[in-house]
Coordinates of C-alpha atoms in Angstrom, one line a residue:
M13 CA 0.4 0.0 0.5
K14 CA 1.3 3.6 -0.8
Q15 CA 2.9 5.7 2.4
L16 CA 2.6 9.0 3.7
N17 CA 5.0 11.0 4.7
L18 CA 2.6 11.8 8.3
G19 CA 3.2 16.0 8.8
G20 CA 5.8 16.1 6.5
S21 CA 8.7 14.4 8.5
N22 CA 10.5 11.4 7.4
W23 CA 8.0 8.7 9.5
Q24 CA 5.7 6.2 6.4
A25 CA 2.7 5.2 7.2
S26 CA -0.1 3.4 5.3
Q27 CA -2.4 6.0 3.6
I28 CA -5.6 3.7 4.7
A29 CA -5.8 3.7 8.4
F30 CA -7.8 1.3 10.3
G31 CA -10.2 3.2 13.0
A32 CA -11.1 0.9 16.4
W33 CA -13.6 3.0 17.5
R34 CA -16.0 0.5 17.4
M35 CA -14.0 -3.1 18.4
D36 CA -15.7 -2.8 21.3
A37 CA -18.4 -4.4 20.4
L38 CA -16.2 -7.4 18.7
S39 CA -14.8 -10.5 20.3
V40 CA -11.3 -10.8 20.9
D41 CA -11.0 -13.6 18.4
Q42 CA -13.2 -11.6 15.2
A43 CA -11.2 -7.9 16.5
A44 CA -8.3 -10.7 15.3
K45 CA -9.6 -11.2 12.6
A46 CA -9.9 -7.6 11.6
I47 CA -6.6 -6.9 12.8
D48 CA -5.4 -10.2 10.3
T49 CA -7.3 -8.6 7.7
A50 CA -6.2 -5.0 7.8
Y51 CA -2.7 -6.1 7.9
D52 CA -2.6 -8.1 5.1
C53 CA -3.8 -5.5 2.2
G54 CA -1.5 -3.4 3.8
I55 CA -2.8 -1.5 6.7
N56 CA 0.2 -0.7 9.8
F57 CA -1.7 2.5 11.0
V58 CA -3.8 2.3 13.8
D59 CA -6.3 5.0 15.8
N60 CA -8.1 4.8 19.2
A61 CA -9.3 7.1 21.9
D62 CA -9.5 6.3 25.2
M63 CA -13.3 7.5 25.4
Y64 CA -14.2 4.3 22.5
G65 CA -16.0 1.9 24.9
K66 CA -15.4 4.0 26.8
G67 CA -11.8 2.1 26.9
E68 CA -13.1 -0.6 25.2
S69 CA -12.1 -0.5 22.2
E70 CA -8.6 -0.5 23.7
Q71 CA -8.7 -3.5 25.7
R72 CA -10.3 -5.2 23.3
F73 CA -7.8 -4.6 20.5
G74 CA -4.6 -5.1 23.4
D75 CA -6.2 -8.4 23.9
A76 CA -6.6 -9.0 20.2
L77 CA -3.6 -7.8 18.5
K78 CA -1.3 -10.6 20.9
K79 CA -4.0 -13.6 18.9
T80 CA -2.8 -12.2 15.3
S81 CA 0.2 -12.9 13.3
V82 CA 1.4 -9.2 13.6
K83 CA 4.2 -7.9 16.1
R84 CA 3.6 -5.0 18.1
E85 CA 6.6 -3.0 16.0
D86 CA 4.7 -3.7 12.9
L87 CA 2.2 -1.8 13.4
F88 CA 2.2 2.3 14.4
I89 CA 0.1 2.7 16.8
Q90 CA -1.9 6.3 17.6
T91 CA -4.7 6.9 20.7
K92 CA -6.4 10.1 21.3
A93 CA -7.9 11.4 24.8
A94 CA -8.6 14.8 26.5
I95 CA -13.1 14.1 26.1
V96 CA -14.5 13.1 30.0
L97 CA -18.0 11.7 27.3
G98 CA -20.3 14.0 28.7
E99 CA -19.1 16.8 31.3
K100 CA -16.0 18.8 29.6
Y101 CA -12.7 18.3 27.1
D102 CA -9.9 18.3 29.7
F103 CA -5.8 19.2 28.7
S104 CA -4.5 19.0 32.5
R105 CA -1.5 17.6 32.7
E106 CA -3.2 15.5 35.3
H107 CA -6.0 13.8 32.9
I108 CA -3.4 13.9 29.7
M109 CA -0.7 12.1 32.0
N110 CA -3.2 9.7 33.5
A111 CA -5.4 8.8 29.8
I112 CA -1.7 8.0 28.8
E113 CA -1.3 5.8 31.4
G114 CA -4.4 4.3 30.9
S115 CA -4.3 3.8 27.1
M116 CA -1.2 2.0 27.1
K117 CA -1.8 -0.2 29.6
R118 CA -5.3 -1.3 27.7
L119 CA -3.3 -0.9 24.0
G120 CA -0.4 -3.7 25.7
V121 CA 1.9 -2.0 24.4
D122 CA 5.3 0.0 26.7
Y123 CA 4.9 3.5 23.6
L124 CA 2.9 5.3 21.4
D125 CA 3.2 5.7 18.4
S126 CA 1.3 8.9 18.3
F127 CA -1.6 11.1 20.8
L128 CA -3.1 13.0 19.9
L129 CA -5.8 16.2 22.0
H130 CA -9.0 14.7 21.0
R131 CA -11.6 18.1 19.9
P132 CA -10.3 21.6 21.9
D133 CA -10.3 22.4 24.6
P134 CA -11.4 26.6 25.3
L135 CA -9.2 25.7 29.2
M136 CA -5.8 24.8 26.9
E137 CA -3.3 26.3 28.3
P138 CA -0.3 25.8 25.5
E139 CA 2.9 26.3 28.0
E140 CA 1.2 23.8 30.7
V141 CA 0.7 21.4 27.3
A142 CA 4.2 21.8 26.1
E143 CA 5.4 19.9 29.1
I144 CA 3.1 17.5 29.4
F145 CA 4.5 16.6 25.1
D146 CA 8.4 17.3 26.4
D147 CA 7.5 14.9 29.3
L148 CA 6.1 12.1 27.5
Q149 CA 9.0 12.7 25.1
K150 CA 11.5 11.8 27.4
E151 CA 10.3 9.6 29.3
G152 CA 10.2 7.0 26.1
K153 CA 6.1 7.4 26.3
V154 CA 4.8 9.7 22.8
R155 CA 6.6 9.4 19.6
H156 CA 4.2 12.4 18.2
F157 CA 2.1 14.6 18.6
G158 CA -1.0 15.4 17.0
V159 CA -4.9 16.8 17.4
S160 CA -7.9 16.7 16.1
N161 CA -10.9 19.1 15.2
F162 CA -8.3 21.4 16.0
N163 CA -9.4 24.9 13.6
P164 CA -5.8 27.3 12.5
Q165 CA -5.4 29.1 15.4
Q166 CA -6.2 26.6 17.5
F167 CA -3.5 24.3 16.6
L168 CA -1.2 28.0 16.1
L169 CA -1.7 28.8 19.2
L170 CA -0.3 25.2 20.5
Q171 CA 2.4 24.7 17.9
E172 CA 3.6 28.3 19.1
S173 CA 4.7 26.9 22.8
L174 CA 5.6 23.3 21.9
N175 CA 9.4 22.2 21.2
Q176 CA 7.5 19.4 18.9
R177 CA 5.7 19.9 15.2
L178 CA 2.2 18.5 15.8
L179 CA 2.2 15.7 12.6
V180 CA -1.5 15.9 12.0
N181 CA -5.4 16.9 12.2
Q182 CA -7.8 14.3 12.2
V183 CA -11.2 16.1 11.4
Q184 CA -14.5 14.7 9.7
F185 CA -14.2 14.8 6.2
S186 CA -16.2 12.3 3.4
L187 CA -18.0 13.1 0.1
M188 CA -21.2 13.7 2.5
H189 CA -19.4 16.1 5.3
T190 CA -17.9 19.0 2.7
P191 CA -17.8 21.9 4.5
M192 CA -13.6 22.1 4.9
I193 CA -14.4 22.6 0.8
D194 CA -17.1 24.3 -0.1
H195 CA -17.1 27.3 1.1
G196 CA -13.3 27.9 -1.4
I197 CA -15.9 26.9 -4.0
H198 CA -18.4 29.2 -3.2
S199 CA -15.5 32.1 -2.5
N200 CA -17.0 35.7 -3.2
M201 CA -20.7 34.4 -2.9
A202 CA -24.0 35.6 0.2
D203 CA -25.2 31.3 0.1
D204 CA -25.0 28.8 3.5
R205 CA -22.1 27.3 1.4
S206 CA -19.9 30.5 1.7
I207 CA -19.2 30.5 5.4
N208 CA -16.3 29.8 6.7
R209 CA -16.8 27.3 9.4
D210 CA -13.3 26.4 9.9
G211 CA -10.5 28.6 9.1
E212 CA -9.9 27.7 5.6
L213 CA -8.6 24.3 7.2
I214 CA -7.2 22.6 4.3
E215 CA -4.6 26.1 2.6
F216 CA -3.3 25.9 6.3
S217 CA -2.7 22.2 6.5
R218 CA -1.4 22.0 2.9
R219 CA 1.0 25.5 3.5
M220 CA 2.2 23.9 7.2
D221 CA 2.9 20.6 5.9
V222 CA 0.1 19.0 8.2
T223 CA -1.2 14.8 7.6
L224 CA -5.0 15.6 7.4
Q225 CA -6.9 12.5 8.7
A226 CA -9.9 12.0 7.1
W227 CA -12.7 10.3 9.9
S228 CA -16.3 8.5 9.2
P229 CA -15.2 9.1 5.0
F230 CA -18.3 6.4 4.4
Q231 CA -20.3 8.3 7.2
Y232 CA -23.0 11.0 6.3
G233 CA -23.5 13.2 9.3
F234 CA -22.5 13.3 13.1
F235 CA -22.6 9.1 12.8
E236 CA -25.6 10.1 11.9
G237 CA -24.9 6.2 9.1
V238 CA -23.6 5.0 5.7
F239 CA -24.0 6.6 2.3
I240 CA -23.6 3.5 0.7
D241 CA -26.0 2.2 -0.6
N242 CA -28.1 4.0 1.6
P243 CA -31.6 5.0 0.0
K244 CA -31.6 8.1 0.6
F245 CA -29.1 9.3 -1.8
P246 CA -29.8 7.9 -4.7
E247 CA -28.1 10.0 -7.0
L248 CA -24.5 9.8 -5.0
N249 CA -24.8 5.3 -5.8
Q250 CA -25.2 6.1 -8.8
E251 CA -21.9 8.2 -9.9
L252 CA -20.2 5.7 -7.3
Q253 CA -20.7 2.3 -9.6
K254 CA -21.2 4.4 -12.8
V255 CA -17.1 4.9 -11.2
T256 CA -17.7 1.8 -8.9
D257 CA -17.6 -0.3 -12.7
K258 CA -15.5 1.5 -14.2
Y259 CA -12.6 1.0 -11.8
E260 CA -13.7 -2.8 -11.5
V261 CA -13.8 -1.9 -7.2
S262 CA -16.1 -1.5 -4.7
K263 CA -18.9 1.7 -3.6
N264 CA -16.2 1.8 -0.5
A265 CA -13.0 2.2 -2.8
I266 CA -13.8 4.7 -4.7
A267 CA -15.3 6.6 -1.5
A268 CA -11.6 6.2 0.2
A269 CA -10.3 7.4 -3.4
W270 CA -12.5 10.3 -3.8
I271 CA -10.7 11.8 -0.1
L272 CA -6.8 10.2 -1.4
R273 CA -7.5 12.2 -4.8
H274 CA -7.7 15.3 -3.7
P275 CA -4.3 17.3 -3.3
A276 CA -4.1 18.2 0.7
K277 CA -2.8 14.1 1.0
M278 CA -5.2 13.3 3.3
Q279 CA -4.6 10.5 5.2
V280 CA -8.4 7.6 5.6
I281 CA -9.2 6.3 9.0
I282 CA -11.1 3.5 7.8
G283 CA -13.4 2.1 10.9
T284 CA -15.3 -0.9 9.2
M285 CA -15.2 -3.7 11.9
N286 CA -16.3 -6.8 9.1
P287 CA -13.1 -8.1 6.9
K288 CA -14.9 -8.1 4.2
H289 CA -15.6 -4.7 4.2
I290 CA -11.5 -4.0 5.1
I291 CA -10.5 -5.9 2.4
D292 CA -13.2 -4.0 -0.3
S293 CA -11.6 -0.2 1.2
C294 CA -8.1 -1.4 0.5
Q295 CA -8.9 -1.4 -3.2
A296 CA -9.1 2.3 -3.1
D297 CA -4.9 1.8 -3.1
G298 CA -3.9 2.7 -6.5
I299 CA -7.0 4.4 -8.0
E300 CA -6.4 7.6 -9.4
I301 CA -9.9 9.2 -10.2
T302 CA -9.8 11.5 -12.4
R303 CA -11.2 15.5 -12.2
Q304 CA -13.9 15.1 -13.3
E305 CA -15.1 12.1 -11.1
W306 CA -14.1 13.8 -8.5
Y307 CA -16.4 16.9 -9.8
D308 CA -18.9 14.4 -10.5
L309 CA -18.6 12.3 -7.1
Y310 CA -19.2 16.2 -5.2
K311 CA -22.4 16.6 -7.8
A312 CA -23.8 14.0 -7.2
A313 CA -23.9 13.8 -3.3
G314 CA -25.9 17.6 -3.2
N315 CA -23.3 20.5 -3.8
D316 CA -23.1 22.4 -6.6
L317 CA -21.1 25.1 -8.4
P318 CA -21.9 28.7 -8.3

């Protein structure tokens, strides 16, 4: 599988990542099968978070990894922390340090390849976070750092205090979630799509050489469901089928290839636990849809061109 240099660094990882947020619903054997399938497809990057399944997704992954043929050193393992579900976002030293320890214990690892701050905390003290990151790196617990769902100013506010480069920003992006590009297309207009909701996040990330990790690549709304083969979206699925037939791959693969076609060089995080769907999604590797196909899919998803 094609490898990306994350955040302009020398750290290379698969352009498609395995998101383990649903893993808590699996048995250990089922989770092991999902991990083996992803690795056999060329995926070497795993994304998790301490809030997924209230820690059970990390625990299931850690237990399952021991039953696979995959070695820990063959994978890049990333997790996230800072969300206290339904209560607050917490970047305090006590919370982050405890979260890291808990995650490593559940995952069964003695270091994390990457750690992300999971959604912005309005009470963030950049200097405090900088000390936390320095200590985590000095202690060998975390190798790389990033954020999730930060806008450009939040990103810069933190980056300016750090000794480490923030390599990634994990954001929602898919054919059915495109505000990051809508307002650019509708620049200098007065319609709803012209509203700048994220501060030119894609353009900022390209200029700063930050890798955007696209989560929920097959979802619509905020975890409302998948758009693939969903009768609510007949025009999009008709267009997906047309492109699917041309390249002889799955609709999942074309939906992922649509994201990978963007010159921002994003990493796609697939969240399926179904081995067949994992294999289908990995078919996106090596597929480069045309410019016209990219626009046709964008329009079929309900978007317009002014």
